[in-house]
Short mmCIF file of C-alpha atoms in Angstrom, two decimals:
data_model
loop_
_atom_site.label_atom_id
_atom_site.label_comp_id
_atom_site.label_asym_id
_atom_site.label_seq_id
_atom_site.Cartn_x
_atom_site.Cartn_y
_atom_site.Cartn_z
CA UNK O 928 -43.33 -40.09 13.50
CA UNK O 929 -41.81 -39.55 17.04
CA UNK O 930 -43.76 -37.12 18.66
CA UNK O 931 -42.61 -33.92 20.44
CA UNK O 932 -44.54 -32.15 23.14
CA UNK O 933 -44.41 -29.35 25.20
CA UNK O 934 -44.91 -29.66 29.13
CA UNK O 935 -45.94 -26.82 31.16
CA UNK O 936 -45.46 -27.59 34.94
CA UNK O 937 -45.95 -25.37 37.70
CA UNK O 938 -48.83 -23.93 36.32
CA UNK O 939 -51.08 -24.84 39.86
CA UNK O 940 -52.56 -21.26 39.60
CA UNK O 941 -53.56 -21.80 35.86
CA UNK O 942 -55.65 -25.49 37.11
CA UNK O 943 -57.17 -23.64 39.97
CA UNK O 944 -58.62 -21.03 37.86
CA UNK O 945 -59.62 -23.53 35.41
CA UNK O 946 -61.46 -25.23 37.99
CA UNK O 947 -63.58 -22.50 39.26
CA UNK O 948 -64.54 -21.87 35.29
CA UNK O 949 -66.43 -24.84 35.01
CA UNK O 950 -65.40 -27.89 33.32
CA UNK O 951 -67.00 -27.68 30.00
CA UNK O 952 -65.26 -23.74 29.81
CA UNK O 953 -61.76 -24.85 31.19
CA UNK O 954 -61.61 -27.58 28.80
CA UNK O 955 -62.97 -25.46 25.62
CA UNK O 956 -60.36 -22.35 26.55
CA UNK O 957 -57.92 -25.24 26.83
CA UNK O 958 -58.25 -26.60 23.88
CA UNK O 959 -58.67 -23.33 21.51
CA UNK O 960 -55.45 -22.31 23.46
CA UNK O 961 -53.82 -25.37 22.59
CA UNK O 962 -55.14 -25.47 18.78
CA UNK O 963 -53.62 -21.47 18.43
CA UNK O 964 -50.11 -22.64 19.22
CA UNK O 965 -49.51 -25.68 17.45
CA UNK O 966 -51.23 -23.60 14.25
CA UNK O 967 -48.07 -21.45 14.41
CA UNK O 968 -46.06 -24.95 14.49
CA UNK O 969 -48.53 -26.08 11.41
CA UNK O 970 -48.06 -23.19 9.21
CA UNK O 971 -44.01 -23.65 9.56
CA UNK O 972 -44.10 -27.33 8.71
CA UNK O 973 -46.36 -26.40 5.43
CA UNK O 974 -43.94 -23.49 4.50
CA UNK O 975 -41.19 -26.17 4.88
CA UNK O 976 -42.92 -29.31 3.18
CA UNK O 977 -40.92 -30.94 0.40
CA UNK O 978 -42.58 -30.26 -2.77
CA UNK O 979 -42.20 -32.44 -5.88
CA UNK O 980 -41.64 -31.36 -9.14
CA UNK O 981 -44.13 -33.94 -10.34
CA UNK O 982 -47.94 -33.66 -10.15
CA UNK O 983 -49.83 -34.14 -6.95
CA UNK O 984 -51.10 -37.65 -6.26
CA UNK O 985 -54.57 -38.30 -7.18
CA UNK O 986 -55.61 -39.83 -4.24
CA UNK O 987 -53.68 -38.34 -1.11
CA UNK O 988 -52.28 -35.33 -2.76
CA UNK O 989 -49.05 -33.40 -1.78
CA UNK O 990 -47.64 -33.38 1.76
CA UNK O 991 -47.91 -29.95 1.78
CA UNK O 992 -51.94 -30.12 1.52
CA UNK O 993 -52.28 -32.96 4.04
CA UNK O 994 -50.59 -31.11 6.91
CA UNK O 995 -53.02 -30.81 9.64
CA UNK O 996 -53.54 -29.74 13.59
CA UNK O 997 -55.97 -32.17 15.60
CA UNK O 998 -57.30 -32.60 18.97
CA UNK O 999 -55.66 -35.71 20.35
CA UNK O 1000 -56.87 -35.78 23.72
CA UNK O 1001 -58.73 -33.76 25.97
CA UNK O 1002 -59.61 -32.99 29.90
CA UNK O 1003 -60.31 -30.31 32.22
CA UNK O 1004 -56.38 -30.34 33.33
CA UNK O 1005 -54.58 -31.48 30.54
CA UNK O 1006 -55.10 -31.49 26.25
CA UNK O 1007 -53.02 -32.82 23.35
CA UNK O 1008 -53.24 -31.77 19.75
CA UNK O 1009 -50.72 -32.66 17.11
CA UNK O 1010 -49.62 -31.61 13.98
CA UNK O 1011 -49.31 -34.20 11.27
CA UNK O 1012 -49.21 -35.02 7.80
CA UNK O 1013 -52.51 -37.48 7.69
CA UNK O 1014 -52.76 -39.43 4.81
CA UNK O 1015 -49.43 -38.72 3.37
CA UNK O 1016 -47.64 -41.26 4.76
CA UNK O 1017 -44.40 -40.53 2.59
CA UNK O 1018 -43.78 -37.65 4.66
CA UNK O 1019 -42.17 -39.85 7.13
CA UNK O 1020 -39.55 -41.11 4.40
CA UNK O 1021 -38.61 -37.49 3.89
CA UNK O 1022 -38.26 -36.86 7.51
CA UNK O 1023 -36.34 -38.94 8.78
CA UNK O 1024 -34.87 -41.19 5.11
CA UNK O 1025 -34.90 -44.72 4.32
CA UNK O 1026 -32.08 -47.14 3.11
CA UNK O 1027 -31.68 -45.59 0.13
CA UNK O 1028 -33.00 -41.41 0.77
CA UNK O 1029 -30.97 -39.28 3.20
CA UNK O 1030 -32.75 -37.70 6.28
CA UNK O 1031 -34.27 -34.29 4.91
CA UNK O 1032 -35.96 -33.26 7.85
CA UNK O 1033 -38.48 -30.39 7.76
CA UNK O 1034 -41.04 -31.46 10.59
CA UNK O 1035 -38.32 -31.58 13.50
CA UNK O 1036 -36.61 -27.95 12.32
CA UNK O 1037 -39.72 -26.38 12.14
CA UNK O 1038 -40.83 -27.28 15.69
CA UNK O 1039 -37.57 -26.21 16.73
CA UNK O 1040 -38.22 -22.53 14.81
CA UNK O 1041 -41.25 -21.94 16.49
CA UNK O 1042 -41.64 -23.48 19.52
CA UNK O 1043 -41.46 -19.86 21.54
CA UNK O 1044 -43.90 -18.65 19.56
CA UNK O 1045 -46.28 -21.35 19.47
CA UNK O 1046 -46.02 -21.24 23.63
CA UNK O 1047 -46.51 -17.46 23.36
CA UNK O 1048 -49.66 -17.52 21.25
CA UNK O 1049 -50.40 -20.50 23.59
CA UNK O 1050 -50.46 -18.08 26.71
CA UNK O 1051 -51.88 -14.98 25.16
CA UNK O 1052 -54.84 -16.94 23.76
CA UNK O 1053 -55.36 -19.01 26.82
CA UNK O 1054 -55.17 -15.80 28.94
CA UNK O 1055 -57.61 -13.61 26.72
CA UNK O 1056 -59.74 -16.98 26.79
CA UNK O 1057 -60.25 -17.18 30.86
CA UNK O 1058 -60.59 -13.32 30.98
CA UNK O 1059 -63.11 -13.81 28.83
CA UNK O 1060 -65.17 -16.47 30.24
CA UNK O 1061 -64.64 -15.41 33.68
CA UNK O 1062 -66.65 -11.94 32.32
CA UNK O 1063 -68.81 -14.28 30.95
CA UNK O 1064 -69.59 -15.69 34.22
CA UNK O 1065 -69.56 -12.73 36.30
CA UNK O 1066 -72.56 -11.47 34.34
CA UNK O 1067 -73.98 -8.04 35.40
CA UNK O 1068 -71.69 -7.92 38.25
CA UNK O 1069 -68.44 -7.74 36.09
CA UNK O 1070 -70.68 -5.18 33.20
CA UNK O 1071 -70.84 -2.98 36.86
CA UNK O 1072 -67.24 -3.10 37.52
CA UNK O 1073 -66.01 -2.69 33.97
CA UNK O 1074 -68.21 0.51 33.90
CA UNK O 1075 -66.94 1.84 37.49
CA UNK O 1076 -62.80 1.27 35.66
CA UNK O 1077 -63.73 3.75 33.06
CA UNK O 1078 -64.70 6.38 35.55
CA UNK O 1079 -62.04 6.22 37.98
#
């Protein structure tokens, strides 16, 4: 299936901060950032699966069951999950038809419903995530400042 992707440019800030985190850090608030939005995109496509009127297939199931979100590729400055149906290679028939089925996409449409959302939970997650880690690293230093907020 033709893949669609979402590129965020102009985030120089975002890589610098990234960098000063550490590369093991950046990469793991990275990738749980990454794995939170394209889970909104995954629960779409499995609301919108085509479901048979038959029984499930013994051996691979329905399409619905095989969708899945999975690290592709991975690096301190750049990541790549996808969304996919795995083993149920049929899905691809229903997406986009053969010579003898029409097109009935559900893959494409549901990208398309939730791509704001998926980069929303994408920045909120990725934002709580270096907040986080950055009070991680800041130890007793950022306890001390937290403390000294309160008061004022």
């Amino acid at each position: 299936m033709a893949g669609r992707n979402f590129n965020i440019s102009g985030a120089a800030n975002l890589e610098k901060v990234l960098k000063k985190l550490g590369p093991k850090l950046a990469e793991r608030e990275l990738m749980k950032s990454l794995r939170a939005g394209a889970n909104v995109v995954r629960k779409e496509v499995k609301a919108r699966a085509p479901v048979g009127t038959g029984s499930a297939h013994a051996k691979y199931g329905r399409v619905k069951d095989n969708v899945k979100t999975t690290a592709v590729k991975k690096t301190i400055h750049s990541g790549e999950v996808a969304v996919h149906t795995g083993k149920a290679f049929w899905a691809a028939f229903y997406e986009f038809g053969t010579a003898r089925q029409p097109p009935r996409p559900f893959m494409g449409p549901a990208f398309e419903a939730t791509q704001r959302q998926a980069l929303d939970r994408l920045g909120t997650t990725l934002g709580r995530g270096v907040e986080r880690t950055a009070g991680e690293l800041a130890g007793k230093y950022g306890a001390i400042r937290k403390s000294t907020k309160k008061r004022i």
